[in-house]
Each structure stands twice: as C-alpha cells, then as structure tokens.
C-alpha cells in the first residue's frame, strides 16, 4: 500500500530546512498536484462503492434506508465525517464518474484541485446530458492554465463566470433552470456559534445582496476617523442598526466635536448596484451580462434588473494614442468617463485570482504618475491604469513584486522568488476577447531557468536595496494632500 508519510508519488514530503524559497514554491506546486491526483482516486473509490451499494440494494418497506443513506453511513464511519460531508463526496464522485469525464481526467493529471472541481460540478448541474461534453470541453479550455509563459488557471468567481458564459451560449435553458431553482431555495438562517456569537447564513438574489452589501459599506464609512472599530466590526454593528431602523451607525469616538451627522433624518436611498450589458442584451438578445461583485448573470436576469433601474450609456474614453493628448491625461485622478470604463473592463481586482469588485477597488497607474511634472510620468489613460483592491494595491507598491503590462491588458507579475505569473481578464469584456495566443516557452520552467531567475531576483533585490539606501538621504517630494498610491 502507498505510504503518504514518507513518499508522495516519488516526491519527498520531508523538509530538510535547507531548501531555498524558490524550491519550496516548486515543491508546494508539485504536492498540490499530487493532492489533486489522490483526491480523484478517493472520489473514484467513493463512486464505485456507492454504485455497488445501489446495485445490491433492495427496498424492504417504507422504513428501509435508501442506497444513498447506506453508503453515507459506511463512508462517514470510515472517513470520520458526518452525513452531509459523506453525501457531498458521493455526489461529486458520481458526477465525475457519469458526467464530467474531461474534468475527472484533468484532476487525475493534477491540473484541477478538489475545490475547483466542486465549482465545476455545481455550475454545470442543470446542463443537459447531451450538451455536457461540449460545455466541459469549452470550459476546460478557459479554466486550465493557457499555454503562455506564466499562464495561470481560473478559480473562484472567475471560474464560475467562465462556466456561466459558456452555459448561457450552449444551454441557456439550463442556466435559466438553475436560477429558477436558486430563487426557490432562497433563505436566511441564524445558527449558534462559539463564545456567545451567532452566524448568519443565507442565499438571496445577487442584486439584492449587492444592495445590502453597499448599504452596510455606506454605514460603516459614515463614522468619523476617531472611531475605534475596524471596518469589519463597523459592518457587523451596522447590520444591527439596520434591524432597529436606524438611519446611521453611531460613532463611538465619544468626542463632543464629532463631525458625524446624528440628526436622524430618515433618508430613503437605493444603494448603487452596477449591471453591465450590451445593447443587444437590453433589447432581448441572449448574451450574458455582468453584475459587479457577483459575476456573469443571464440576459433574462439582467433585463429583470433593468426594468426598475436607471440605465446609462457607457462612453469609451479617448486613449493616449489620440492627438493631441487630452488634458485629463496629465491629471492624477481619472475623470468620470474613464473611471467608469476602467471598472467595467476590469470587472474585479486585477491581481491573480482576486474577486473584490472593481467598484470597491482603487485605480492605479501602471507607470507611476509624476506629481512634480505630469509630462514626465505615466499618463492617466486607459492603457496605463488598472484596478486593484486596497490589499493588493499596497502589495503592488511594496517593491516585493515586479509588474509588466501586456498588450492585451493583462499583467505579468514576478514574485519575490522569481516565479512569473500572467493575470487573466475578468468582467463583461473577458468573454468577448480572443484567447491569449501562445508565445512559446513552457508553462513551468526548468530547474536551470528557476536558478537563473533566483539569481536575477537576488541581483534586483541588491540593486533595489542600494537605491533605497541612496534615496533615504534625499529630501522627500511633497505631493500635497493626495500622495500615491491612495
């Protein structure tokens, strides 16, 4: 029998403590692939066990257990898990055995982990049997890492958005049926947690959830800067104020001169929820739309939202290629037209696998803006700006990662260990673009290439340290009240 404690598919799982950072990243990648292979084998065994119990089972009356319940009990006992967890394994394993053959093969090769396979299974549940193979073929072309240097796969909302775009085109009825079922199953529940706390869990229409999220965000940001709570704590407190009918979140600064408006005037407001769709979709076409903070929604869903919405035409801003260059290109903050367009084409934070909504992100210059002399620095135009959530915005300016913009508006990121990654587009326009063409090279670098990258990374670090040492003795530039990056 295989002994995972000592050997994992020929890769040693033991650490000596002498590995380089780059070697640890490579080992982490290999072990993750092996974990996927093992998970595929486990799911195959679970599915086979369930199939045998199903073929052997003969109902003996009203009070007899089903084959599924019998299999759940045995699997739960041997794997030390409850009924729900065992049932989930049975369902996923059976889907891989009977429907998702391409996904199972990719998992067996270590290209898809258990989490992503679960997303694929859930998103394709209502696809017709005669169409599932075509849907699966198209989605794996997008979900797996593309054949370019630093190519990365899709996960999270970007993965399910890619699936939804394909299902909307190949099997629109399946997407409509999934939404009808989800609407039927909507709920909000409250359950006990540890330490005198409780958890709130629910499933509501995406546009309502975005409005709810926007209202909590608005209340959380309404206190003065001397409030002692974190942003997440303020959001939690704002939920209680909403249930009490309060129009504001009381600031806890206890200052007599607190600038917060506590007059308590009831303001009927509608938090902004952005839905982006094409003209053809609005007129009755079948092309999917994009709901900010959620992802792809069906054309029918988008038109339902549009019935009670304020509709505005999206303007495409002029870029630096136009002559003469617009005066707005030399201003740090983008104008309203450019701001809206950038968030539409971004869809979400442009960092790898980050799903923070674009309208909750910062807009940052790829080539830094020169505040002292705007003519010398990066211009405020579409091709030189990207959306990053606050966390990844700070990380971008930490000098630990290196960035390079690509012609297709993706970015190539190089980590501190020298590993290179290429971002994937999101948003409505992601489904309208051609696949990234191969540019040669391997998806994974050889050991020699990794060594060269580590050496180059260390040289860059040394050069950066020398530069920072020199810069520390210089007089800092005064950017006024609006310094980059925030």
Short mmCIF file of C-alpha atoms in Angstrom, two decimals:
data_model
loop_
_atom_site.label_atom_id
_atom_site.label_comp_id
_atom_site.label_asym_id
_atom_site.label_seq_id
_atom_site.Cartn_x
_atom_site.Cartn_y
_atom_site.Cartn_z
CA UNK A 1 0.00 0.00 0.00
CA UNK A 2 1.03 3.59 -0.60
CA UNK A 3 2.54 5.32 2.45
CA UNK A 4 1.99 9.10 2.21
CA UNK A 5 4.00 9.75 5.37
CA UNK A 6 7.28 9.02 3.62
CA UNK A 7 6.79 9.30 -0.12
CA UNK A 8 4.27 11.07 -2.36
CA UNK A 9 4.30 9.89 -5.96
CA UNK A 10 8.09 9.91 -5.96
CA UNK A 11 8.31 13.41 -4.43
CA UNK A 12 9.75 13.58 -0.95
CA UNK A 13 7.37 15.25 1.51
CA UNK A 14 10.10 15.61 4.13
CA UNK A 15 11.77 19.00 4.59
CA UNK A 16 15.43 19.38 5.47
CA UNK A 17 15.25 23.08 6.29
CA UNK A 18 17.91 23.87 3.68
CA UNK A 19 15.50 24.39 0.76
CA UNK A 20 15.50 27.77 -0.96
CA UNK A 21 12.31 29.83 -1.12
CA UNK A 22 12.02 29.04 -4.81
CA UNK A 23 12.39 25.31 -4.13
CA UNK A 24 9.63 25.49 -1.51
CA UNK A 25 7.28 27.15 -4.01
CA UNK A 26 8.04 24.45 -6.58
CA UNK A 27 7.53 21.69 -4.01
CA UNK A 28 4.28 23.29 -2.90
CA UNK A 29 3.07 23.25 -6.53
CA UNK A 30 4.02 19.59 -7.01
CA UNK A 31 2.39 18.50 -3.77
CA UNK A 32 -0.78 20.38 -4.67
CA UNK A 33 -0.93 18.49 -7.97
CA UNK A 34 -0.36 15.18 -6.16
CA UNK A 35 -3.10 16.06 -3.68
CA UNK A 36 -5.49 16.52 -6.63
CA UNK A 37 -4.49 13.11 -8.03
CA UNK A 38 -5.13 11.48 -4.66
CA UNK A 39 -8.49 13.25 -4.33
CA UNK A 40 -9.52 11.96 -7.77
CA UNK A 41 -8.68 8.39 -6.73
CA UNK A 42 -10.64 8.78 -3.48
CA UNK A 43 -13.69 10.13 -5.31
CA UNK A 44 -13.45 7.26 -7.81
CA UNK A 45 -13.44 4.76 -4.93
CA UNK A 46 -16.40 6.51 -3.26
CA UNK A 47 -18.37 6.45 -6.53
CA UNK A 48 -17.59 2.76 -7.09
CA UNK A 49 -18.65 1.92 -3.53
CA UNK A 50 -21.90 3.80 -3.96
CA UNK A 51 -22.58 2.07 -7.30
CA UNK A 52 -22.17 -1.34 -5.65
CA UNK A 53 -24.47 -0.42 -2.78
CA UNK A 54 -27.03 0.83 -5.28
CA UNK A 55 -26.96 -2.37 -7.34
CA UNK A 56 -27.22 -4.52 -4.20
CA UNK A 57 -29.93 -2.52 -2.50
CA UNK A 58 -33.48 -3.81 -2.47
CA UNK A 59 -36.06 -1.72 -0.63
CA UNK A 60 -37.83 -3.81 2.03
CA UNK A 61 -40.53 -1.40 3.08
CA UNK A 62 -41.43 2.18 3.97
CA UNK A 63 -38.90 2.38 6.80
CA UNK A 64 -35.95 0.91 4.90
CA UNK A 65 -32.93 3.09 4.22
CA UNK A 66 -32.06 4.14 0.68
CA UNK A 67 -28.87 3.03 -1.04
CA UNK A 68 -27.56 6.56 -0.67
CA UNK A 69 -28.16 6.53 3.08
CA UNK A 70 -26.48 3.16 3.43
CA UNK A 71 -23.41 4.34 1.55
CA UNK A 72 -23.34 7.58 3.56
CA UNK A 73 -23.28 5.68 6.83
CA UNK A 74 -20.36 3.47 5.85
CA UNK A 75 -18.32 6.22 4.20
CA UNK A 76 -18.94 8.59 7.11
CA UNK A 77 -17.84 5.93 9.60
CA UNK A 78 -14.56 5.10 7.89
CA UNK A 79 -13.63 8.70 6.97
CA UNK A 80 -14.80 10.22 10.26
CA UNK A 81 -17.29 12.68 8.77
CA UNK A 82 -20.96 13.49 9.11
CA UNK A 83 -23.79 12.59 6.79
CA UNK A 84 -23.71 15.86 4.83
CA UNK A 85 -19.97 15.64 4.12
CA UNK A 86 -20.21 12.00 3.08
CA UNK A 87 -23.17 12.77 0.83
CA UNK A 88 -21.22 15.57 -0.81
CA UNK A 89 -18.37 13.17 -1.61
CA UNK A 90 -20.82 10.68 -3.11
CA UNK A 91 -22.45 13.34 -5.27
CA UNK A 92 -19.16 14.72 -6.57
CA UNK A 93 -17.65 11.30 -7.16
CA UNK A 94 -20.72 10.11 -9.05
CA UNK A 95 -20.72 13.25 -11.23
CA UNK A 96 -17.10 12.64 -12.19
CA UNK A 97 -17.87 9.02 -12.98
CA UNK A 98 -21.02 9.56 -15.04
CA UNK A 99 -20.92 13.12 -16.46
CA UNK A 100 -17.69 15.11 -16.04
CA UNK A 101 -15.25 12.77 -17.78
CA UNK A 102 -12.92 15.52 -19.04
CA UNK A 103 -12.84 17.17 -15.63
CA UNK A 104 -12.02 13.86 -13.99
CA UNK A 105 -9.13 13.31 -16.44
CA UNK A 106 -7.76 16.80 -15.70
CA UNK A 107 -8.00 16.12 -11.97
CA UNK A 108 -6.20 12.80 -12.41
CA UNK A 109 -3.36 14.71 -14.13
CA UNK A 110 -3.15 17.10 -11.18
CA UNK A 111 -4.40 20.08 -13.21
CA UNK A 112 -7.59 20.67 -11.20
CA UNK A 113 -7.87 20.55 -7.41
CA UNK A 114 -10.87 19.42 -5.38
CA UNK A 115 -12.14 22.96 -4.80
CA UNK A 116 -12.27 23.87 -8.48
CA UNK A 117 -13.78 20.53 -9.43
CA UNK A 118 -16.55 21.20 -6.91
CA UNK A 119 -17.23 24.59 -8.52
CA UNK A 120 -17.43 22.99 -11.96
CA UNK A 121 -19.81 20.30 -10.74
CA UNK A 122 -22.10 22.84 -9.06
CA UNK A 123 -22.14 25.24 -12.02
CA UNK A 124 -22.95 22.53 -14.58
CA UNK A 125 -25.61 20.67 -12.57
CA UNK A 126 -28.51 21.63 -14.84
CA UNK A 127 -26.71 21.27 -18.19
CA UNK A 128 -28.42 18.69 -20.37
CA UNK A 129 -26.66 15.34 -20.71
CA UNK A 130 -26.34 15.67 -24.47
CA UNK A 131 -24.58 19.04 -24.09
CA UNK A 132 -22.34 18.43 -21.06
CA UNK A 133 -19.38 17.12 -23.08
CA UNK A 134 -19.29 20.23 -25.28
CA UNK A 135 -19.70 22.55 -22.28
CA UNK A 136 -16.95 20.70 -20.44
CA UNK A 137 -14.60 20.90 -23.44
CA UNK A 138 -15.10 24.66 -23.80
CA UNK A 139 -14.78 25.41 -20.10
CA UNK A 140 -11.55 23.44 -19.65
CA UNK A 141 -10.01 25.49 -22.46
CA UNK A 142 -10.60 28.56 -20.30
CA UNK A 143 -10.27 27.17 -16.77
CA UNK A 144 -6.91 25.44 -17.21
CA UNK A 145 -3.68 27.42 -17.48
CA UNK A 146 -3.21 28.81 -21.02
CA UNK A 147 -0.06 27.83 -22.96
CA UNK A 148 1.81 31.09 -22.38
CA UNK A 149 4.72 31.95 -20.13
CA UNK A 150 3.34 32.40 -16.62
CA UNK A 151 -0.14 31.23 -17.65
CA UNK A 152 -2.46 30.63 -14.70
CA UNK A 153 -5.84 28.91 -14.43
CA UNK A 154 -9.13 30.29 -13.15
CA UNK A 155 -10.64 29.86 -9.70
CA UNK A 156 -13.40 31.33 -7.55
CA UNK A 157 -15.89 33.69 -9.17
CA UNK A 158 -13.79 33.98 -12.33
CA UNK A 159 -14.08 30.23 -12.84
CA UNK A 160 -17.84 30.16 -12.34
CA UNK A 161 -18.21 33.27 -14.52
CA UNK A 162 -16.39 31.48 -17.36
CA UNK A 163 -18.72 28.49 -16.94
CA UNK A 164 -21.81 30.71 -16.87
CA UNK A 165 -20.77 32.42 -20.11
CA UNK A 166 -20.41 29.04 -21.81
CA UNK A 167 -23.65 27.64 -20.41
CA UNK A 168 -25.51 30.82 -21.43
CA UNK A 169 -24.33 30.29 -25.02
CA UNK A 170 -24.60 26.49 -25.29
CA UNK A 171 -27.51 25.68 -22.95
CA UNK A 172 -29.38 28.87 -21.96
CA UNK A 173 -32.34 26.86 -20.67
CA UNK A 174 -30.02 25.10 -18.22
CA UNK A 175 -28.89 28.47 -16.87
CA UNK A 176 -32.49 29.66 -16.52
CA UNK A 177 -33.45 26.44 -14.73
CA UNK A 178 -30.56 26.83 -12.31
CA UNK A 179 -31.66 30.38 -11.49
CA UNK A 180 -35.30 29.29 -11.01
CA UNK A 181 -34.18 26.59 -8.60
CA UNK A 182 -31.92 29.00 -6.73
CA UNK A 183 -34.77 31.51 -6.35
CA UNK A 184 -36.99 28.78 -4.99
CA UNK A 185 -34.32 27.78 -2.44
CA UNK A 186 -33.56 31.31 -1.16
CA UNK A 187 -33.33 31.62 2.64
CA UNK A 188 -31.70 33.42 5.55
CA UNK A 189 -30.75 31.45 8.66
CA UNK A 190 -29.19 32.18 12.04
CA UNK A 191 -27.26 29.50 13.92
CA UNK A 192 -25.31 29.37 17.17
CA UNK A 193 -21.54 29.77 17.14
CA UNK A 194 -18.83 29.72 19.80
CA UNK A 195 -18.14 32.27 22.55
CA UNK A 196 -21.60 33.78 22.67
CA UNK A 197 -21.70 34.61 18.96
CA UNK A 198 -24.00 33.53 16.13
CA UNK A 199 -23.59 33.05 12.38
CA UNK A 200 -25.90 34.45 9.71
CA UNK A 201 -26.07 32.43 6.52
CA UNK A 202 -28.36 32.84 3.56
CA UNK A 203 -28.94 32.74 -0.16
CA UNK A 204 -30.69 35.71 -1.78
CA UNK A 205 -30.79 37.17 -5.31
CA UNK A 206 -27.40 38.61 -6.25
CA UNK A 207 -28.66 42.13 -6.96
CA UNK A 208 -30.33 42.26 -3.52
CA UNK A 209 -27.12 41.02 -1.88
CA UNK A 210 -25.09 43.71 -3.64
CA UNK A 211 -27.53 46.38 -2.50
CA UNK A 212 -27.34 45.03 1.06
CA UNK A 213 -23.54 44.96 0.92
CA UNK A 214 -23.46 48.51 -0.41
CA UNK A 215 -25.70 49.77 2.39
CA UNK A 216 -23.52 48.13 5.06
CA UNK A 217 -20.43 49.64 3.43
CA UNK A 218 -22.07 53.08 3.37
CA UNK A 219 -22.96 52.92 7.06
CA UNK A 220 -19.55 51.55 8.04
CA UNK A 221 -17.86 54.50 6.33
CA UNK A 222 -20.17 57.12 7.90
CA UNK A 223 -18.32 57.40 11.24
CA UNK A 224 -15.52 59.85 11.88
CA UNK A 225 -11.86 58.89 11.71
CA UNK A 226 -11.60 58.63 15.51
CA UNK A 227 -13.95 55.64 15.70
CA UNK A 228 -12.04 52.77 17.36
CA UNK A 229 -13.64 49.86 15.45
CA UNK A 230 -12.25 48.10 12.42
CA UNK A 231 -14.14 48.24 9.12
CA UNK A 232 -15.45 44.69 9.54
CA UNK A 233 -16.60 45.42 13.10
CA UNK A 234 -18.45 48.52 11.88
CA UNK A 235 -20.21 46.47 9.19
CA UNK A 236 -21.37 43.97 11.81
CA UNK A 237 -22.66 46.76 14.04
CA UNK A 238 -24.36 48.42 11.05
CA UNK A 239 -26.43 45.29 10.48
CA UNK A 240 -27.91 45.63 13.98
CA UNK A 241 -28.66 49.32 13.38
CA UNK A 242 -30.49 48.41 10.18
CA UNK A 243 -32.70 45.91 12.03
CA UNK A 244 -33.53 48.65 14.56
CA UNK A 245 -34.49 51.04 11.76
CA UNK A 246 -31.67 53.48 12.49
CA UNK A 247 -30.59 55.66 9.52
CA UNK A 248 -26.95 55.83 10.70
CA UNK A 249 -24.25 53.93 12.59
CA UNK A 250 -23.43 55.85 15.79
CA UNK A 251 -19.77 56.80 16.06
CA UNK A 252 -18.07 55.57 19.25
CA UNK A 253 -15.41 58.28 19.46
CA UNK A 254 -17.24 59.99 22.41
CA UNK A 255 -15.98 63.40 21.21
CA UNK A 256 -18.18 66.43 21.66
CA UNK A 257 -16.96 67.81 18.33
CA UNK A 258 -17.57 64.59 16.36
CA UNK A 259 -18.46 65.66 12.80
CA UNK A 260 -20.92 62.78 12.25
CA UNK A 261 -24.44 63.92 11.39
CA UNK A 262 -26.73 62.40 14.03
CA UNK A 263 -29.89 64.33 13.27
CA UNK A 264 -31.55 61.02 12.44
CA UNK A 265 -33.40 62.17 9.33
CA UNK A 266 -34.80 59.15 7.56
CA UNK A 267 -33.41 59.04 4.03
CA UNK A 268 -34.94 56.63 1.54
CA UNK A 269 -31.96 55.52 -0.52
CA UNK A 270 -31.17 52.86 -3.09
CA UNK A 271 -27.58 51.63 -2.92
CA UNK A 272 -25.93 51.58 -6.32
CA UNK A 273 -25.70 48.16 -7.98
CA UNK A 274 -23.85 48.07 -11.31
CA UNK A 275 -25.04 45.74 -14.07
CA UNK A 276 -23.18 45.93 -17.37
CA UNK A 277 -24.81 44.58 -20.52
CA UNK A 278 -24.68 45.12 -24.27
CA UNK A 279 -27.38 46.97 -26.22
CA UNK A 280 -28.43 43.70 -27.85
CA UNK A 281 -28.98 42.09 -24.43
CA UNK A 282 -31.13 45.00 -23.30
CA UNK A 283 -33.21 44.71 -26.48
CA UNK A 284 -33.90 41.00 -25.92
CA UNK A 285 -30.72 39.20 -27.03
CA UNK A 286 -29.23 36.20 -25.27
CA UNK A 287 -25.72 37.49 -24.49
CA UNK A 288 -24.87 37.26 -20.78
CA UNK A 289 -24.37 40.35 -18.60
CA UNK A 290 -22.06 41.16 -15.66
CA UNK A 291 -23.21 42.10 -12.15
CA UNK A 292 -20.48 43.92 -10.25
CA UNK A 293 -19.39 41.97 -7.19
CA UNK A 294 -21.03 38.78 -8.42
CA UNK A 295 -20.05 37.97 -11.99
CA UNK A 296 -21.93 36.65 -15.01
CA UNK A 297 -25.73 36.67 -14.97
CA UNK A 298 -28.13 35.59 -17.71
CA UNK A 299 -29.59 38.06 -20.19
CA UNK A 300 -33.06 37.40 -18.78
CA UNK A 301 -31.84 38.17 -15.23
CA UNK A 302 -30.17 41.38 -16.42
CA UNK A 303 -33.37 42.59 -18.13
CA UNK A 304 -35.36 41.86 -14.96
CA UNK A 305 -33.00 44.14 -13.02
CA UNK A 306 -33.07 46.80 -15.76
CA UNK A 307 -36.85 47.19 -15.53
CA UNK A 308 -36.56 49.24 -12.33
CA UNK A 309 -33.05 50.62 -12.90
CA UNK A 310 -31.53 53.85 -14.14
CA UNK A 311 -29.91 52.99 -17.49
CA UNK A 312 -26.91 54.93 -18.75
CA UNK A 313 -24.95 54.53 -21.96
CA UNK A 314 -21.28 53.69 -21.41
CA UNK A 315 -18.83 56.03 -23.15
CA UNK A 316 -15.45 54.75 -24.31
CA UNK A 317 -12.72 57.25 -23.32
CA UNK A 318 -10.06 58.51 -25.71
CA UNK A 319 -6.64 57.00 -25.07
CA UNK A 320 -3.11 58.38 -25.29
CA UNK A 321 -2.96 57.35 -28.96
CA UNK A 322 -5.22 60.27 -29.87
CA UNK A 323 -3.66 63.56 -30.84
CA UNK A 324 -3.47 65.94 -29.21
CA UNK A 325 -3.29 64.22 -25.82
CA UNK A 326 -6.26 65.22 -23.69
CA UNK A 327 -5.55 67.49 -20.74
CA UNK A 328 -7.13 64.90 -18.42
CA UNK A 329 -4.18 62.57 -19.15
CA UNK A 330 -1.98 64.89 -17.05
CA UNK A 331 -4.34 64.86 -14.02
CA UNK A 332 -3.79 62.24 -11.29
CA UNK A 333 -7.45 61.34 -10.72
CA UNK A 334 -9.30 59.85 -13.73
CA UNK A 335 -12.47 61.60 -14.86
CA UNK A 336 -15.93 60.06 -14.58
CA UNK A 337 -15.92 58.57 -18.09
CA UNK A 338 -12.51 56.94 -17.71
CA UNK A 339 -13.25 55.83 -14.14
CA UNK A 340 -16.43 54.02 -15.22
CA UNK A 341 -14.82 52.43 -18.27
CA UNK A 342 -11.83 51.13 -16.30
CA UNK A 343 -14.08 49.43 -13.76
CA UNK A 344 -16.24 47.89 -16.49
CA UNK A 345 -13.32 46.33 -18.37
CA UNK A 346 -11.65 45.23 -15.10
CA UNK A 347 -14.68 43.53 -13.56
CA UNK A 348 -12.74 42.91 -10.36
CA UNK A 349 -9.33 43.47 -8.80
CA UNK A 350 -6.65 42.74 -11.43
CA UNK A 351 -4.44 40.71 -9.08
CA UNK A 352 -4.25 36.98 -9.60
CA UNK A 353 -7.49 35.20 -8.59
CA UNK A 354 -8.86 38.20 -6.63
CA UNK A 355 -12.64 38.69 -6.80
CA UNK A 356 -13.01 42.03 -4.98
CA UNK A 357 -15.49 44.08 -7.08
CA UNK A 358 -14.00 46.69 -9.40
CA UNK A 359 -16.21 49.41 -7.92
CA UNK A 360 -14.72 48.63 -4.48
CA UNK A 361 -11.15 48.82 -5.81
CA UNK A 362 -8.55 51.56 -6.32
CA UNK A 363 -7.49 52.72 -9.79
CA UNK A 364 -3.71 52.77 -10.03
CA UNK A 365 -1.21 53.84 -12.68
CA UNK A 366 0.89 51.04 -14.19
CA UNK A 367 3.66 53.51 -14.97
CA UNK A 368 3.75 55.82 -11.91
CA UNK A 369 2.25 59.27 -12.28
CA UNK A 370 4.83 62.05 -11.83
CA UNK A 371 3.24 64.56 -9.46
CA UNK A 372 6.05 67.09 -9.75
CA UNK A 373 5.98 67.10 -13.56
CA UNK A 374 2.99 65.22 -15.09
CA UNK A 375 4.53 65.42 -18.57
CA UNK A 376 7.34 63.11 -17.44
CA UNK A 377 5.29 60.43 -15.64
CA UNK A 378 2.69 57.82 -16.54
CA UNK A 379 -0.41 59.32 -18.10
CA UNK A 380 -3.94 58.94 -16.74
CA UNK A 381 -5.32 56.94 -19.68
CA UNK A 382 -6.96 53.55 -20.12
CA UNK A 383 -3.82 51.70 -21.25
CA UNK A 384 -1.86 52.87 -18.19
CA UNK A 385 -4.36 52.19 -15.41
CA UNK A 386 -5.60 49.07 -13.61
CA UNK A 387 -7.99 48.31 -10.75
CA UNK A 388 -6.57 46.80 -7.54
CA UNK A 389 -8.28 46.17 -4.21
CA UNK A 390 -6.72 48.04 -1.31
CA UNK A 391 -4.80 44.98 -0.08
CA UNK A 392 -3.24 44.22 -3.48
CA UNK A 393 -2.74 47.93 -4.17
CA UNK A 394 -0.49 48.09 -1.11
CA UNK A 395 1.25 44.88 -2.17
CA UNK A 396 1.88 46.32 -5.64
CA UNK A 397 3.70 49.26 -4.05
CA UNK A 398 5.69 47.13 -1.59
CA UNK A 399 8.55 46.63 -4.11
CA UNK A 400 8.38 42.89 -3.47
CA UNK A 401 6.64 42.07 -6.76
CA UNK A 402 7.58 43.29 -10.25
CA UNK A 403 4.97 44.21 -12.85
CA UNK A 404 4.88 44.46 -16.61
CA UNK A 405 1.85 45.40 -18.72
CA UNK A 406 0.90 43.31 -21.76
CA UNK A 407 -0.79 44.48 -24.95
CA UNK A 408 -3.99 42.53 -24.13
CA UNK A 409 -4.37 44.48 -20.83
CA UNK A 410 -3.20 41.52 -18.77
CA UNK A 411 -0.20 41.92 -16.48
CA UNK A 412 2.86 39.77 -15.93
CA UNK A 413 3.76 39.52 -12.24
CA UNK A 414 7.08 38.27 -10.92
CA UNK A 415 7.09 37.13 -7.30
CA UNK A 416 9.96 37.65 -4.81
CA UNK A 417 11.16 34.09 -5.59
CA UNK A 418 11.36 34.84 -9.31
CA UNK A 419 8.25 32.88 -10.35
CA UNK A 420 6.30 34.59 -13.13
CA UNK A 421 2.51 34.67 -13.46
CA UNK A 422 0.19 36.20 -16.02
CA UNK A 423 -3.15 37.63 -14.91
CA UNK A 424 -6.44 36.65 -16.56
CA UNK A 425 -9.09 39.18 -17.69
CA UNK A 426 -12.40 39.43 -15.87
CA UNK A 427 -15.58 41.45 -16.31
CA UNK A 428 -18.01 41.57 -19.20
CA UNK A 429 -15.33 42.08 -21.84
CA UNK A 430 -13.44 38.94 -20.77
CA UNK A 431 -15.94 36.78 -22.64
CA UNK A 432 -15.63 38.90 -25.77
CA UNK A 433 -11.86 38.64 -26.17
CA UNK A 434 -9.94 36.12 -28.16
CA UNK A 435 -7.86 33.58 -26.17
CA UNK A 436 -4.29 34.65 -25.36
CA UNK A 437 -2.10 33.37 -28.23
CA UNK A 438 0.79 31.06 -27.32
CA UNK A 439 4.12 32.85 -27.13
CA UNK A 440 6.41 29.84 -26.83
CA UNK A 441 8.14 28.53 -23.73
CA UNK A 442 6.84 26.12 -21.13
CA UNK A 443 4.07 26.52 -18.57
CA UNK A 444 6.62 25.54 -15.94
CA UNK A 445 10.27 26.48 -16.04
CA UNK A 446 13.14 24.06 -15.91
CA UNK A 447 15.44 23.87 -12.89
CA UNK A 448 18.08 25.81 -14.82
CA UNK A 449 15.55 28.54 -15.62
CA UNK A 450 14.44 28.68 -11.97
CA UNK A 451 18.07 29.02 -10.85
CA UNK A 452 18.68 31.83 -13.32
CA UNK A 453 15.50 33.56 -12.15
CA UNK A 454 16.57 33.29 -8.49
CA UNK A 455 19.96 34.78 -9.31
CA UNK A 456 18.36 37.63 -11.26
CA UNK A 457 15.85 38.21 -8.47
CA UNK A 458 18.63 38.47 -5.88
CA UNK A 459 20.56 40.90 -8.10
CA UNK A 460 17.44 43.02 -8.45
CA UNK A 461 16.94 42.97 -4.67
CA UNK A 462 20.53 44.08 -4.08
CA UNK A 463 20.16 46.85 -6.66
CA UNK A 464 16.88 47.94 -5.03
CA UNK A 465 18.47 47.98 -1.56
CA UNK A 466 21.32 50.16 -2.82
CA UNK A 467 18.84 52.51 -4.46
CA UNK A 468 16.69 52.71 -1.33
CA UNK A 469 19.81 53.48 0.71
CA UNK A 470 20.67 56.40 -1.58
CA UNK A 471 17.08 57.60 -1.72
CA UNK A 472 16.81 57.63 2.08
CA UNK A 473 19.24 60.57 2.18
CA UNK A 474 17.27 62.65 -0.29
CA UNK A 475 14.64 65.22 0.55
CA UNK A 476 11.19 63.62 0.06
CA UNK A 477 8.87 65.10 -2.60
CA UNK A 478 5.79 66.82 -1.23
CA UNK A 479 2.69 65.51 -3.03
CA UNK A 480 0.28 67.61 -1.01
CA UNK A 481 -2.95 66.06 0.22
CA UNK A 482 -3.11 63.35 -2.44
CA UNK A 483 0.07 61.23 -2.43
CA UNK A 484 0.25 57.96 -4.32
CA UNK A 485 -0.83 55.27 -4.18
CA UNK A 486 -4.01 56.31 -2.34
#
